[in-house]
Coordinates of C-alpha atoms and ligand atoms in Angstrom, one line a residue:
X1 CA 0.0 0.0 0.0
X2 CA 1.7 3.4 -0.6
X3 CA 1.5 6.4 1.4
X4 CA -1.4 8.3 -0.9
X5 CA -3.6 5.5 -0.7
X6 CA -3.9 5.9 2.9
X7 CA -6.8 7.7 4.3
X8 CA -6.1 11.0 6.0
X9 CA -9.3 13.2 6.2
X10 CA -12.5 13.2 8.0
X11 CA -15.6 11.2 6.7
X12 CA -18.6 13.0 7.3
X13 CA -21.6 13.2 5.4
X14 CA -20.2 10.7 2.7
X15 CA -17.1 12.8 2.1
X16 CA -13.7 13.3 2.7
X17 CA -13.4 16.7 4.6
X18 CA -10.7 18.7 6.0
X19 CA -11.0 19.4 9.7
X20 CA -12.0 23.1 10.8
X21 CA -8.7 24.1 12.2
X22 CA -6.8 22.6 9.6
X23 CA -5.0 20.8 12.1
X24 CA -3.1 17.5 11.6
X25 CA -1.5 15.0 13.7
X26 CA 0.9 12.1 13.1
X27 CA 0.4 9.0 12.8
X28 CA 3.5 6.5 13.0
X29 CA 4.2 3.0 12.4
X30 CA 5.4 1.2 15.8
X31 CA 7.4 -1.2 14.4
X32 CA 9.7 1.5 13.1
X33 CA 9.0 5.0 14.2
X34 CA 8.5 6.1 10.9
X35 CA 5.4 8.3 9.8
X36 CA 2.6 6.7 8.2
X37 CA 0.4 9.2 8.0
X38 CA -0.5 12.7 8.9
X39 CA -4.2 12.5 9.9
X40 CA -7.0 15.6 10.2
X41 CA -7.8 16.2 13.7
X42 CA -11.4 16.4 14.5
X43 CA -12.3 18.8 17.5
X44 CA -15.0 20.1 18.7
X45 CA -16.3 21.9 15.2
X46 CA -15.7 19.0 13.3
X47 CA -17.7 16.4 15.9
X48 CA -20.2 18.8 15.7
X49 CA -20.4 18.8 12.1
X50 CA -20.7 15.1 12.0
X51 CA -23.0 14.9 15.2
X52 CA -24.8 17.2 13.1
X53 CA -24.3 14.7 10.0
X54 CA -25.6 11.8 12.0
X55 CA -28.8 13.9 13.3
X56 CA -30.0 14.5 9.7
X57 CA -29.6 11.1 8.3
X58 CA -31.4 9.5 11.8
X59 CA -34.4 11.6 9.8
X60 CA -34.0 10.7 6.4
X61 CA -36.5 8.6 5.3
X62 CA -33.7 7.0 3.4
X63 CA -32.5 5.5 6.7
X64 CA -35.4 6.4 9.5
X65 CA -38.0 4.4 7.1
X66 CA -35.8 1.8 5.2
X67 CA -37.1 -1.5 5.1
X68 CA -35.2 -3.6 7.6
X69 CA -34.5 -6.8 5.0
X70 CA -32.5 -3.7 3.3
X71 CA -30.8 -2.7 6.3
X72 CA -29.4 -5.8 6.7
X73 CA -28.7 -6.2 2.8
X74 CA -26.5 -3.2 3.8
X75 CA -24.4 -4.7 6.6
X76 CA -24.1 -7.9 4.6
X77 CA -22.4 -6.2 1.8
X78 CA -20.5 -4.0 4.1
X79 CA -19.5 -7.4 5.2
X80 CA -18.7 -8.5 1.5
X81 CA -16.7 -5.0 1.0
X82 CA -14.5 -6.2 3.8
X83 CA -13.9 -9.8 2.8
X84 CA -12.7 -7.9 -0.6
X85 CA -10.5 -5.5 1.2
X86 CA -9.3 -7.7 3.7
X87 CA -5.6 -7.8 2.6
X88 CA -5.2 -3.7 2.7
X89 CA -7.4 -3.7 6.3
X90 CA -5.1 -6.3 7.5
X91 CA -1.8 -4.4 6.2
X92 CA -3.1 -1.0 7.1
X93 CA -3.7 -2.3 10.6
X94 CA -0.2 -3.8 11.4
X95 CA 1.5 -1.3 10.3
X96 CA -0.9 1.1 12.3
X97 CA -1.0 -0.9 15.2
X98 CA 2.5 -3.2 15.3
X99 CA 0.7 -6.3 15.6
X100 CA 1.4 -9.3 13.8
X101 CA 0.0 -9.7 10.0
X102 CA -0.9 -13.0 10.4
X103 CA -3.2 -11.7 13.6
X104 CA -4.9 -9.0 11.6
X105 CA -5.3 -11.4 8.7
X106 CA -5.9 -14.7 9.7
X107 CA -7.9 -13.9 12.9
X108 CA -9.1 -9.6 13.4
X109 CA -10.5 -9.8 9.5
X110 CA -12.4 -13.1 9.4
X111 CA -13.9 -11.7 12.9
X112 CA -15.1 -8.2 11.4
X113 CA -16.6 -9.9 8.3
X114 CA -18.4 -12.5 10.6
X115 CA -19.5 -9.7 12.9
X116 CA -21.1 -7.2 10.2
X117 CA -22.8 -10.2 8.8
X118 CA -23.9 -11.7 12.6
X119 CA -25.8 -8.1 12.7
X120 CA -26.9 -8.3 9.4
X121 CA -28.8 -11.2 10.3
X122 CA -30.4 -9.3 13.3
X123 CA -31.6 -6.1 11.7
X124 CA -34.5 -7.5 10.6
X125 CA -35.1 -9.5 14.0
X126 CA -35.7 -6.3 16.0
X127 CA -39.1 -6.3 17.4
X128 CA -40.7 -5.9 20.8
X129 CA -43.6 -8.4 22.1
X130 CA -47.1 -8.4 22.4
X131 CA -47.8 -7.9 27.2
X132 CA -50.8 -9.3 28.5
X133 CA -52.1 -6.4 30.7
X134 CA -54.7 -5.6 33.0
X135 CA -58.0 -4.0 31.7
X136 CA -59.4 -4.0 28.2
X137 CA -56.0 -3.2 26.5
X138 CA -53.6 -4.3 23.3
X139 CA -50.5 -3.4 24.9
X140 CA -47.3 -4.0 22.9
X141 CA -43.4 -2.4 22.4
X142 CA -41.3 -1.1 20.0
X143 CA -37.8 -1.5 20.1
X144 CA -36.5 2.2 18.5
X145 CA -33.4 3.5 17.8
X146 CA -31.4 4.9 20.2
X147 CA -30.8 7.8 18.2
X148 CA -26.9 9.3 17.2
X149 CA -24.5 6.6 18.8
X150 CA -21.1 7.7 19.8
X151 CA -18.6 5.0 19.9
X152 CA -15.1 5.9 21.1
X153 CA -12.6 3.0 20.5
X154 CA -8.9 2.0 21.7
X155 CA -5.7 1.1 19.9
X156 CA -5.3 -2.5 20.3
X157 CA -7.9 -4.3 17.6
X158 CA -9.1 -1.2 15.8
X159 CA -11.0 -2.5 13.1
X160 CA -12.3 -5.8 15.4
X161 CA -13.5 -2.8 18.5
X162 CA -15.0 -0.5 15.5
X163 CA -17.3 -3.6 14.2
X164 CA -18.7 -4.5 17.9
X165 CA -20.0 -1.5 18.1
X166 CA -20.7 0.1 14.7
X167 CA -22.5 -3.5 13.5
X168 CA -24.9 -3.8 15.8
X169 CA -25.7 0.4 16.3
X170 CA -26.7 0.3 12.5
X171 CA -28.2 -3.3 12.9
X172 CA -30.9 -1.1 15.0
X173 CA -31.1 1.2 13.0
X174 CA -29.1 4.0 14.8
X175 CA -26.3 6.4 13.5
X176 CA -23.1 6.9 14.4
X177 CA -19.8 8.9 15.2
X178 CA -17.3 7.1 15.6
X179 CA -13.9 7.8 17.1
X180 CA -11.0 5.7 17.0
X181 CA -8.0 5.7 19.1
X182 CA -5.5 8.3 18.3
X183 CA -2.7 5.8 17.9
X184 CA -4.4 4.0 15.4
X185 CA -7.3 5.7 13.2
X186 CA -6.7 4.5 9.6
X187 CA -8.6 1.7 9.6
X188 CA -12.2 3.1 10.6
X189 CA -11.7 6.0 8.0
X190 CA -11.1 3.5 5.4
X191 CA -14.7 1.4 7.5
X192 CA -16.5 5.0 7.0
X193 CA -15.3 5.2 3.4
X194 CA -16.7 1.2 2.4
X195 CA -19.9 1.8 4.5
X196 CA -20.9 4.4 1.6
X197 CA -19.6 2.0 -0.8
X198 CA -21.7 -0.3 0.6
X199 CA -24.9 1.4 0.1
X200 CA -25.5 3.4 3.5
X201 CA -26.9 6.8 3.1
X202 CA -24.6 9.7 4.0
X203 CA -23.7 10.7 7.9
X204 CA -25.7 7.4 8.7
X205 CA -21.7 6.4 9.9
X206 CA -19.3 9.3 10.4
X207 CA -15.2 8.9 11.3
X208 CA -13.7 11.6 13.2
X209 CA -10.0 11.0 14.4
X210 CA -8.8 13.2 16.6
X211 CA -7.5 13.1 20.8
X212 CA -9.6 11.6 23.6
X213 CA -9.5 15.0 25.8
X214 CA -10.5 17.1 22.4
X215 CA -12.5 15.1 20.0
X216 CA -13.4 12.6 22.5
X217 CA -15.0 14.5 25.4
X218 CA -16.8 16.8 22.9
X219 CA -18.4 13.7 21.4
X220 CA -19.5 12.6 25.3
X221 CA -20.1 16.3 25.8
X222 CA -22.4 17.0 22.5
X223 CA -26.6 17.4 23.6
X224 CA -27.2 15.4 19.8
X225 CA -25.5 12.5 20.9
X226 CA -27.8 9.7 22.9
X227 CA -25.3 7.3 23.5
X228 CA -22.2 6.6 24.4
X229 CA -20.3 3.3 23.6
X230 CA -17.3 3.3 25.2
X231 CA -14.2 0.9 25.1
X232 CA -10.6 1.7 27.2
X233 CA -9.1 2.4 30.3
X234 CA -11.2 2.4 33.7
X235 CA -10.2 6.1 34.4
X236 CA -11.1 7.3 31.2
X237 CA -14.6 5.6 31.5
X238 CA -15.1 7.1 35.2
X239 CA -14.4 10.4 33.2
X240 CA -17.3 9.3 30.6
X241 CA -19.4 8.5 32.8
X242 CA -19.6 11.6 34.8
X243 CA -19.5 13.9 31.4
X244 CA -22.3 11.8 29.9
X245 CA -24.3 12.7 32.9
X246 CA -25.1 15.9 32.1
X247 CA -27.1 15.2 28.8
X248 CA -28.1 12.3 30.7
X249 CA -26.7 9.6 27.7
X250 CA -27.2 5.8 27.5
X251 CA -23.7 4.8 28.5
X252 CA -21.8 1.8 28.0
X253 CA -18.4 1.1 28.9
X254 CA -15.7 -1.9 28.1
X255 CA -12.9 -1.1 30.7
X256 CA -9.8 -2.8 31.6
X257 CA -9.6 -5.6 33.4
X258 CA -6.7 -7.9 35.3
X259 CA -8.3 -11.4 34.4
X260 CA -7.2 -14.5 36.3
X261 CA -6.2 -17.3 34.2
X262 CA -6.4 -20.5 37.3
X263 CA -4.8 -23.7 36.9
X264 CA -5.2 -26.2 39.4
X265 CA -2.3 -29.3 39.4
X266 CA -5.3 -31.8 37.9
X267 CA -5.8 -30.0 35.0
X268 CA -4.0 -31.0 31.5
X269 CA -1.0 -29.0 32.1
X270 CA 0.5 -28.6 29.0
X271 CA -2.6 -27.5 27.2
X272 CA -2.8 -24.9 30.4
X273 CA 0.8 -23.8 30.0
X274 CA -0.5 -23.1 25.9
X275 CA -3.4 -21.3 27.0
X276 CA -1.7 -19.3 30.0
X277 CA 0.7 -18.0 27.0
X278 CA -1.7 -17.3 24.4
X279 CA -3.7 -15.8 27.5
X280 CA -1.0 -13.3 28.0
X281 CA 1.6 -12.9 24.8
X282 CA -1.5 -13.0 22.4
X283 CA -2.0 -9.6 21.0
X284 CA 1.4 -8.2 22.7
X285 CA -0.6 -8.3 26.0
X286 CA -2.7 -5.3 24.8
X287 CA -6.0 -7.5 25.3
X288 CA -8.4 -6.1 27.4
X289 CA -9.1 -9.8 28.9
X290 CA -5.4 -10.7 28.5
X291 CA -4.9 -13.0 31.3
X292 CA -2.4 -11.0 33.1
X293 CA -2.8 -12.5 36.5
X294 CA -1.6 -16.1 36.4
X295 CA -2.6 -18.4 39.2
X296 CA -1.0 -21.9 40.0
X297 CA -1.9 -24.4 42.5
X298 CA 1.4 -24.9 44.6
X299 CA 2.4 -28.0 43.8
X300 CA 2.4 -27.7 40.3
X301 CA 4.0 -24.1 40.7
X302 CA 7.4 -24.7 39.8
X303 CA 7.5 -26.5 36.8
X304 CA 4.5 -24.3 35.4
X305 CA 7.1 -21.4 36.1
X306 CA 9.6 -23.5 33.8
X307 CA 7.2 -24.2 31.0
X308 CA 5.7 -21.1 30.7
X309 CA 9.5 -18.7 30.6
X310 CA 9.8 -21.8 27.8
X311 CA 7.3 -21.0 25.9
X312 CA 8.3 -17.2 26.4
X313 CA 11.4 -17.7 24.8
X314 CA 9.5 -18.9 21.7
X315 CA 7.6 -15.7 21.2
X316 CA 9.8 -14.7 18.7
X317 CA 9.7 -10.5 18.3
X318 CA 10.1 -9.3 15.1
X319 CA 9.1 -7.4 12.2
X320 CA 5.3 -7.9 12.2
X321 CA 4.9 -8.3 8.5
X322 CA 7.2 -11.3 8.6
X323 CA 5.4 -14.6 9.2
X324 CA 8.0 -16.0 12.0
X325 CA 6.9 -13.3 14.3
X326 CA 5.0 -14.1 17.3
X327 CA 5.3 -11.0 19.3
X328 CA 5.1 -7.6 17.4
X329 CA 5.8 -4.0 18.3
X330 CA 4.3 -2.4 21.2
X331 CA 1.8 0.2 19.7
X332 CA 3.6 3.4 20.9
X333 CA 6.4 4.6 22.4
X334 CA 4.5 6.1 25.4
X335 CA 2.9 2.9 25.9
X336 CA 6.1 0.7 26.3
X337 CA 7.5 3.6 28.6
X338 CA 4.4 2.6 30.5
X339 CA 5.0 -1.3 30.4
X340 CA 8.9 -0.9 31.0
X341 CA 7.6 1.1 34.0
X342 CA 5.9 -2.1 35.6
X343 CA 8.9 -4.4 34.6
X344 CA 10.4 -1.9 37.1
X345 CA 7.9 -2.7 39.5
X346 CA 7.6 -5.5 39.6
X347 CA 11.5 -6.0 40.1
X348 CA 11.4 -3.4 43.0
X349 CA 9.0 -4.7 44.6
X350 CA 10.8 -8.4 44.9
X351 CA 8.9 -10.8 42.5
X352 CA 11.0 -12.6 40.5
X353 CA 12.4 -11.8 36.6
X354 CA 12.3 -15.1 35.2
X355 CA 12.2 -14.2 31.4
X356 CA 12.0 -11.5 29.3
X357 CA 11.7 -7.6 30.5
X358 CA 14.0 -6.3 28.2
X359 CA 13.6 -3.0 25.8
X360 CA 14.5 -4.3 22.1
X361 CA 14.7 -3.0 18.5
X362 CA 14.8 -4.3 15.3
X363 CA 16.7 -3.8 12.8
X364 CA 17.6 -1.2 14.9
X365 CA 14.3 0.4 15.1
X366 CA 10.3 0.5 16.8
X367 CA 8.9 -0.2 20.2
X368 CA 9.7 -4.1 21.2
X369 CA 10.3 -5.6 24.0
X370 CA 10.2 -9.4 24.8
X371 CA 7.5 -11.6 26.1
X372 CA 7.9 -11.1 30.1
X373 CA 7.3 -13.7 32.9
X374 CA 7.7 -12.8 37.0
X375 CA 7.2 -15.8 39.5
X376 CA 6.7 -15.4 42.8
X377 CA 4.6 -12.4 43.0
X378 CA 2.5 -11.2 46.0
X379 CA -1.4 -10.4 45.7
X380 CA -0.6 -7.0 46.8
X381 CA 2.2 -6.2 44.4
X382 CA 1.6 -3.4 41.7
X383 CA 2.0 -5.8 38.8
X384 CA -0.6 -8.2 40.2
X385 CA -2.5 -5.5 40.6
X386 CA -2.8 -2.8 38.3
X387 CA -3.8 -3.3 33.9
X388 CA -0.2 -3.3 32.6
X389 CA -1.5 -3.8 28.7
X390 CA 1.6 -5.2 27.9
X391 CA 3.1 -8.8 27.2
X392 CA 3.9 -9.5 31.3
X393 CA 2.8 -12.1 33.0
X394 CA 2.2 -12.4 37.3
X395 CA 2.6 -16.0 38.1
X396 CA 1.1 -16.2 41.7
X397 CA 0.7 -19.5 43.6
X398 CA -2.1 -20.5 45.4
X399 CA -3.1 -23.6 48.0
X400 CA -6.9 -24.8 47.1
X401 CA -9.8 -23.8 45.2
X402 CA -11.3 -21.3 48.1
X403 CA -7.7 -19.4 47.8
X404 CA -8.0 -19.7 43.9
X405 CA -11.2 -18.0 44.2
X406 CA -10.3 -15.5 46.6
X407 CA -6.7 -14.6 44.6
X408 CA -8.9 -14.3 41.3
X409 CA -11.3 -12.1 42.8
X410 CA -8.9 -9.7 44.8
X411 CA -8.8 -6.8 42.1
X412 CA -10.9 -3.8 40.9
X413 CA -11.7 -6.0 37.7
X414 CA -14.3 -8.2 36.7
X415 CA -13.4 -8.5 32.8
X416 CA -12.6 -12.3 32.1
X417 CA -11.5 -15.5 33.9
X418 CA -9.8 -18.9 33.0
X419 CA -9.5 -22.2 34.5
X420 CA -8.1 -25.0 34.0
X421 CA -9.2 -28.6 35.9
X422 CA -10.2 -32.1 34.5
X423 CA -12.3 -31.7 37.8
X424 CA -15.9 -30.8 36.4
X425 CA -16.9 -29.6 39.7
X426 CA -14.1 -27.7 40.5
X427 CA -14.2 -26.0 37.1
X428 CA -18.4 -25.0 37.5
X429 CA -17.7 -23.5 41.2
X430 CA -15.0 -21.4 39.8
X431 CA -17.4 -20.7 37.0
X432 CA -20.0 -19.3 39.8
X433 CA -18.3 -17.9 41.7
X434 CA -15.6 -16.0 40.0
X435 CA -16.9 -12.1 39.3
X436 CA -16.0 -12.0 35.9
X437 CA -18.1 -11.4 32.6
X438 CA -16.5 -14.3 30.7
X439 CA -15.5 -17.4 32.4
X440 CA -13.3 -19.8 29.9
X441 CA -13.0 -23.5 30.9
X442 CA -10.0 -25.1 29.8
X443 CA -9.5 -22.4 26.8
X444 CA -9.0 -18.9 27.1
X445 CA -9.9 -15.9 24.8
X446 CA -12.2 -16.9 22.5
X447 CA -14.8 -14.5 21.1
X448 CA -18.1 -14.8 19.2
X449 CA -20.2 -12.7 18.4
X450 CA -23.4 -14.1 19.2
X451 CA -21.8 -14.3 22.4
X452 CA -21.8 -11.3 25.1
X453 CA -18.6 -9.7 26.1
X454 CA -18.0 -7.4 29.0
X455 CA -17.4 -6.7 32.8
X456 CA -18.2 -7.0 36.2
X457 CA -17.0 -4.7 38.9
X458 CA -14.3 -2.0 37.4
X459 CA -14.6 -3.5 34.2
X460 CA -17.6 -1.5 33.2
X461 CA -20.9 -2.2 32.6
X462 CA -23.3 -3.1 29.1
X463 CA -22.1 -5.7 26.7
X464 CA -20.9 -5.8 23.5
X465 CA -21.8 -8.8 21.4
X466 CA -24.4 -11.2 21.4
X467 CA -27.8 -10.3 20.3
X468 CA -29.6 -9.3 23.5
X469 CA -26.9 -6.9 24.6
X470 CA -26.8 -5.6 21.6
X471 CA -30.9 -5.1 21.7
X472 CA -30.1 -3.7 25.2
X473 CA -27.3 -1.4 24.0
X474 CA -28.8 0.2 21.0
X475 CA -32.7 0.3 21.3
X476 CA -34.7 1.7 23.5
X477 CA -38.6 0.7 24.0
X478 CA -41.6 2.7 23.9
X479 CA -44.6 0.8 25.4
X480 CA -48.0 1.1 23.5
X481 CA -51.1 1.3 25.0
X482 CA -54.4 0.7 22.8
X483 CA -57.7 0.6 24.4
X484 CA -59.7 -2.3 22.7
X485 CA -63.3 -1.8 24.1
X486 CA -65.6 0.2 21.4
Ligands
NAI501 P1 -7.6 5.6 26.9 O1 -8.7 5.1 27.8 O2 -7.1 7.0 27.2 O3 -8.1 5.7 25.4 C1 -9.2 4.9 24.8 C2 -10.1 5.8 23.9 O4 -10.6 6.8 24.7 C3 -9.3 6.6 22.9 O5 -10.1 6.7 21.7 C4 -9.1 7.9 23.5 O6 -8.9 8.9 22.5 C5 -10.4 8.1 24.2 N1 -10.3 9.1 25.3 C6 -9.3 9.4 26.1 N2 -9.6 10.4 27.0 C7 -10.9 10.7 26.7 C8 -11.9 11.6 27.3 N3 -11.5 12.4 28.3 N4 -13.1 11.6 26.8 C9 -13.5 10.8 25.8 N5 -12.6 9.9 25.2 C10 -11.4 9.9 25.7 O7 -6.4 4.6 26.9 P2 -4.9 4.9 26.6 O8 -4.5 6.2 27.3 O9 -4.7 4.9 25.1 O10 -4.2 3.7 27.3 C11 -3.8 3.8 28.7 C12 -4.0 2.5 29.4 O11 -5.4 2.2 29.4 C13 -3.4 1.2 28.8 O12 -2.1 1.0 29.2 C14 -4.3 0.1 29.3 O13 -4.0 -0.2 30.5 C15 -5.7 0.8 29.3 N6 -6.5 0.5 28.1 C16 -7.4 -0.5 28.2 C17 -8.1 -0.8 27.1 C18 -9.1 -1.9 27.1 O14 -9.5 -2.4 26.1 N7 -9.5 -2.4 28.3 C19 -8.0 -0.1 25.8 C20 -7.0 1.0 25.8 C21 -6.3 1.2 27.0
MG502 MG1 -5.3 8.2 27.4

């Protein structure tokens, strides 16, 4: 892909537009520092414009009145447009984001594709019910649009974040303003630009780049937004949460989490020592439900410890186009500052370095570092602790399955949990009684779409998949009453 084929303006309205200020920022590829891109900032004039963009086409007949087997035609070949595209999504997006090709190809595409045409099938499934009520009466709901959706999205699966929420918002017929990360916005201006190939009528899905405290807030701030889908960092959805209250917004938020991945000494522990690794290395560790916090029955502990710095070794880092790579580059420079910072940590603080922590290049360039175990770490310990969105794993010990449950559930987070027993009962307890919104059993981080995702406790609130949540998420009902005796 060369430079001018990459998208740098605002899509609003069905067009590429400059912002108001005339302001740029850059966008840079991690795995080398060098510029990709240098992208139109949207502030607060230019979310207004699309807000304002949105507003109109919520009226339009063309959308307000389409006849839902057509709005589903239109996510299916949105769908279709990204199966097409898929090669230039999936090279735009490493080279945006630093991960791995083979990760944006082979497993972020196929998901977007599957996801756009999992709402496609629900857009003509959205209907309320019939209620039996008191009193001569027909009463019945709609299920209506929400209205002008705002979806603010992080860096780590751009084009994967911008489908669980754009999907199912125009699978109920809403609009949307959407604003990606400022790390990584090229891939939902180039969504923006195929959703008007596709068919959608202008401003029904608007892309404004731009900065979290600028284009961001103004988006939670703006009265013609209705909703706010949120996914990021727990104190940047406290700070959504409290803006959104002043228009009062529907808000939803995907936060961070510090999952437990458990596994007791009965389970199959090779297959657990795989999942523990994909659990945290997968991704670079920048996975929301990245399981961070790895738990170990003691007598197992040791040799887990081995196994799992072994199978450290073998995430090879490298140039993220290259097939061989296993561990790409860490999405900024600020943000492996920040995950060097807790490599620090954790050494201060006395757990033990037993592979990986060090700051690499290559080819003498980007933002690497290698795939990062500590043993020996305490409950209380910052690493074990705090969302470290990096390739770092706490390996803590623990006695029996009331300490395992305890350990997993002492932390601000609720976002995902694994175990890993032959021991069905062991495994379903766990299950219960972890406080977690996912719960994998002898697997770890799979996704689905039909299948809800989001948090308990810290981890925010609202789900994204599935097709209730979604219902939930991006309708509201209105309930009808019809007196029936003449
Ligand atoms: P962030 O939460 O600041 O950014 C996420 C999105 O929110 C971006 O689009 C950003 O522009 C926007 N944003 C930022 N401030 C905003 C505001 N005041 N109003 C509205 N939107 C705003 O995350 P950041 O700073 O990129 O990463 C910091 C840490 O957050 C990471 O190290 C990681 O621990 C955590 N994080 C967790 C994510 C998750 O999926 N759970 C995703 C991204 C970050
Ligand atoms: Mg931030």
């Amino acid at each position: 892909m060369t430079e001018s084929e990459i998208r740098t303006k605002l899509w609003i309205a069905g067009e590429w537009v400059d912002s108001a200020s005339g302001s740029t920022f850059a966008v840079h590829n991690p795995a080398t520092n060098e510029l990709l891109a240098e992208v139109q900032e949207g502030r607060s004039e230019d979310i207004d414009r699309a807000v304002g963009a949105a507003r109109a086409a919520l009226a339009s007949a063309e959308w307000r009145d389409i006849n839902p087997h057509d709005r589903s035609r239109l996510l299916w070949k949105l769908a279709d447009l990204i199966e097409e595209n898929a090669d230039e999504l999936a090279t735009l997006e490493t080279r945006d984001n630093g991960k791995p090709y083979f990760e944006s190809r082979r497993v972020d595409l196929p998901s977007v594709v599957e996801n756009f045409r999992y709402f496609a099938g629900m857009a003509d499934k959205v209907h309320g019910s019939t209620i039996p009520v008191a009193g001569p009466f027909l009463n019945y709901t709609l299920r209506e649009p929400v209205g002008v959706v705002g979806c603010i999205i992080p860096w780590n699966f751009p084009l994967p974040q911008a489908a669980w929420k754009v999907a199912p918002a125009l699978a109920c017929g809403n609009t949307v303003v959407l604003k990606p990360a400022e790390q990584t916005p090229l891939t939902a201006l180039r969504l923006g630009e195929l959703a008007t190939e596709a068919g959608f009528p202008a401003g029904v899905l608007n892309v404004v780049p731009g900065f979290g405290e600028t284009a961001g807030a103004e988006l939670v701030r703006h009265p013609g937004v209705d909703a706010i889908a949120f996914t990021g960092s727990t104190p940047v959805g406290k700070i959504v949460m409290r803006e959104a209250a002043e228009t009062l917004k529907k808000v939803s938020l995907e936060l961070g989490g510090k999952s437990p991945n458990v596994v007791f000494a009965d389970a199959d522990l090779k297959a657990a020592v795989r999942g523990a690794s994909t659990g945290i290395f997968y991704g670079k560790g920048e996975v929301c439900a990245a399981g961070s916090r790895v738990l170990v029955e003691r007598s197992a502990y040791e040799g887990f410890v081995e196994a799992l710095a072994a199978r450290a070794e073998q995430m090879t880092v490298g140039d993220p186009m290259e097939k061989t790579t296993r561990l790409g580059a860490i999405v900024s420079e600020e943000q492996l500052d920040r995950v060097m910072s807790y490599v620090e940590a954790g050494k201060s603080e006395g757990a033990k370095l037993v592979k990986g922590g060090d700051r690499v290049t290559v080819d003498g360039k980007g933002n690497f570092m290698t795939a990062t175990v500590f043993a020996d770490v305490d409950a209380g310990m910052k690493i074990a602790q705090e969302e470290i969105f990096g390739p770092v794993a706490a390996v803590i010990p623990f006695e029996d399955v009331d300490d395992a449950i305890a350990k997993a559930n002492d932390t601000i987070y609720g976002l995902a949990a694994g175990v890993w027993t032959r021991d069905i009962g062991k495994a379903h307890r766990f299950a219960h009684e972890v406080q977690a919104g996912t719960v994998w059993v002898n697997t770890y981080n799979q996704y689905d779409s039909a299948s809800p995702f989001g948090g308990y406790k810290q981890s925010g609130f609202s789900r994204d998949l599935g097709y209730g949540a979604a219902l939930d998420k991006y309708t509201q009902t209105k309930s009808v009453w019809v007196a029936v005796d003449g």
